[in-house]
Coordinates of C-alpha atoms in Angstrom, one line a residue:
X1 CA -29.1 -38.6 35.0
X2 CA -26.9 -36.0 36.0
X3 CA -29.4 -34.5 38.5
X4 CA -29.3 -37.9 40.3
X5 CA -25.3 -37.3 40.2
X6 CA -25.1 -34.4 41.6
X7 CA -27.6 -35.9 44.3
X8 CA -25.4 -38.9 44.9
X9 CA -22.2 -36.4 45.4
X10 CA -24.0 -34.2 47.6
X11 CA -24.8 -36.8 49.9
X12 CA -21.5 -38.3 49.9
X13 CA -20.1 -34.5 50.9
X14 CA -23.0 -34.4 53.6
X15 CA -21.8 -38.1 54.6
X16 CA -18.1 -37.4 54.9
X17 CA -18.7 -33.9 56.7
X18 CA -21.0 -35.1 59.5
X19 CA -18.2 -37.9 59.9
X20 CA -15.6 -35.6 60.2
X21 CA -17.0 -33.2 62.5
X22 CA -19.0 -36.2 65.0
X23 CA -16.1 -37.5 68.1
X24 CA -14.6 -40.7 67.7
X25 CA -16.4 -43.8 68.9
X26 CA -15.1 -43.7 72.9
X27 CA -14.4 -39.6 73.1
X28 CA -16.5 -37.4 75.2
X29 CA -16.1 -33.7 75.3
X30 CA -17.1 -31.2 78.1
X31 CA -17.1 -27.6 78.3
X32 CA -14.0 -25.5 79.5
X33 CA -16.3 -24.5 82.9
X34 CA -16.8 -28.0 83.7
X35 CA -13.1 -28.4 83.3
X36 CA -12.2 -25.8 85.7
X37 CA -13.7 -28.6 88.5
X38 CA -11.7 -31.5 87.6
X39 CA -8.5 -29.9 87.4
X40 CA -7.6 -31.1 91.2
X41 CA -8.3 -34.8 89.9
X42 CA -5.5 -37.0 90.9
X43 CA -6.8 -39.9 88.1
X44 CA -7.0 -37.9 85.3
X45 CA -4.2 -36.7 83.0
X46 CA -4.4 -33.3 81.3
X47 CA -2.7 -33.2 78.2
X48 CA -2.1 -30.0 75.8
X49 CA -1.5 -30.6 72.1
X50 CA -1.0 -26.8 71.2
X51 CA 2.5 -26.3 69.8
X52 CA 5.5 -25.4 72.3
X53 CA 4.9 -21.5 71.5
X54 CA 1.2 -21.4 72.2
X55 CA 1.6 -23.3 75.4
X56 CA 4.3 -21.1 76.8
X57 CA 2.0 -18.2 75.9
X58 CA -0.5 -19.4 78.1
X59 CA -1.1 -22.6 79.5
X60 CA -2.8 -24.3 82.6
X61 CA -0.5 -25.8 85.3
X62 CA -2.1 -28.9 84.9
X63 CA -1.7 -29.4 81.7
X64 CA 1.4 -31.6 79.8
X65 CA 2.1 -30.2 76.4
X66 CA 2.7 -33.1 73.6
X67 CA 2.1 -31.0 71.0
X68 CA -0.3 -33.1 68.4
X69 CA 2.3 -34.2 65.6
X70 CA 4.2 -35.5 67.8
X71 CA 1.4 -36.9 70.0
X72 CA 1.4 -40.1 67.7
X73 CA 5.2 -41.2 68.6
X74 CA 5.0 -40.4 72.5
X75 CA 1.4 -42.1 73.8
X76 CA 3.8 -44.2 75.3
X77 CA 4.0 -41.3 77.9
X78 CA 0.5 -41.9 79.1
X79 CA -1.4 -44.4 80.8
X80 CA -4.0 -45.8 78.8
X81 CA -6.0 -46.7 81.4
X82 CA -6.6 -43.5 83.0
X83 CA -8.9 -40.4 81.9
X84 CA -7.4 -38.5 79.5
X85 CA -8.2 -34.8 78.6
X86 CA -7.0 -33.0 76.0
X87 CA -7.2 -29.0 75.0
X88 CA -5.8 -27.1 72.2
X89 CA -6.7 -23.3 71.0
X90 CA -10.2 -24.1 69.7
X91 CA -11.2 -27.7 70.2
X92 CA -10.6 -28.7 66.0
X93 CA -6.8 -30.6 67.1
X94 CA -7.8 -31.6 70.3
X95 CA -10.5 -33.3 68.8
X96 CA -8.2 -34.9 66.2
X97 CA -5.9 -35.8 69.3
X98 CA -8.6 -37.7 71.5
X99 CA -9.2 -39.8 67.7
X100 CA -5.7 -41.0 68.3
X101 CA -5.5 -41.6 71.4
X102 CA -8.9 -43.6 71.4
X103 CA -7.4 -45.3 68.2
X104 CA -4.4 -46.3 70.3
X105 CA -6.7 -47.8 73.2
X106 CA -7.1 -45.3 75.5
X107 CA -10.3 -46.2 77.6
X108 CA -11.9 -43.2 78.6
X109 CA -11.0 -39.3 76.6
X110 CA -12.4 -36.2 76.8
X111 CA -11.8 -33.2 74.5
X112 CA -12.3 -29.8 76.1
X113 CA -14.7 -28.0 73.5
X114 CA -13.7 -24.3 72.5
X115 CA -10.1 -25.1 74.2
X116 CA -8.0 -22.4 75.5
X117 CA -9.9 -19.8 73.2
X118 CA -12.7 -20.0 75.8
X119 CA -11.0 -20.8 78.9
X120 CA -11.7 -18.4 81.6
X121 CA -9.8 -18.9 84.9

């Protein structure tokens, strides 16, 4: 019996990891090179959820910082209806941002994977 428990809580670990590190339903994620082509793109907004301090530091021009805890309270800043991508340092809160945006009904989001960490210009 408590083989078969520590099966069962395995699994449910395994379960709740996979689910936690797969993109929301709705969120697509490129790479930061591909980025680099759409940054001209007059029908996409770029949003940076990086704190104040990390986007002074270093920051793309195209980019509108709402840092991520206060992303929640100010979607009403964006249009829903156009393509939304979103950076941080690593990928890990932009990820978590593109969930709440696609949670809020944004149609079409894309999380830049290793974020400014791997950004190159």
């Amino acid at each position: 019996m408590d083989t078969w428990l520590v099966v069962l809580i395995g699994a449910v670990i395994v379960f709740v990891a996979y689910r936690a590190m797969s993109p929301a339903k709705g969120v697509n994620s490129i790479s930061t090179d591909d980025l680099k082509s759409q940054l001209k793109s007059k029908d996409k907004q770029f949003i940076d959820i990086r704190t104040p301090g990390e986007f002074k530091a270093n920051r793309i021009k195209e980019f509108k910082n709402i840092p991520l805890n206060e992303l929640p309270g100010r979607v009403g800043e964006l249009d829903k209806k156009k393509e939304t991508v979103v950076i941080c340092q690593s990928g890990m809160r932009s990820s978590k941002a593109a969930s709440i945006l696609n949670k809020n009904g944004f149609e079409n989001v894309i999380n830049v994977r290793g974020g400014m960490g791997s950004y190159r210009s």
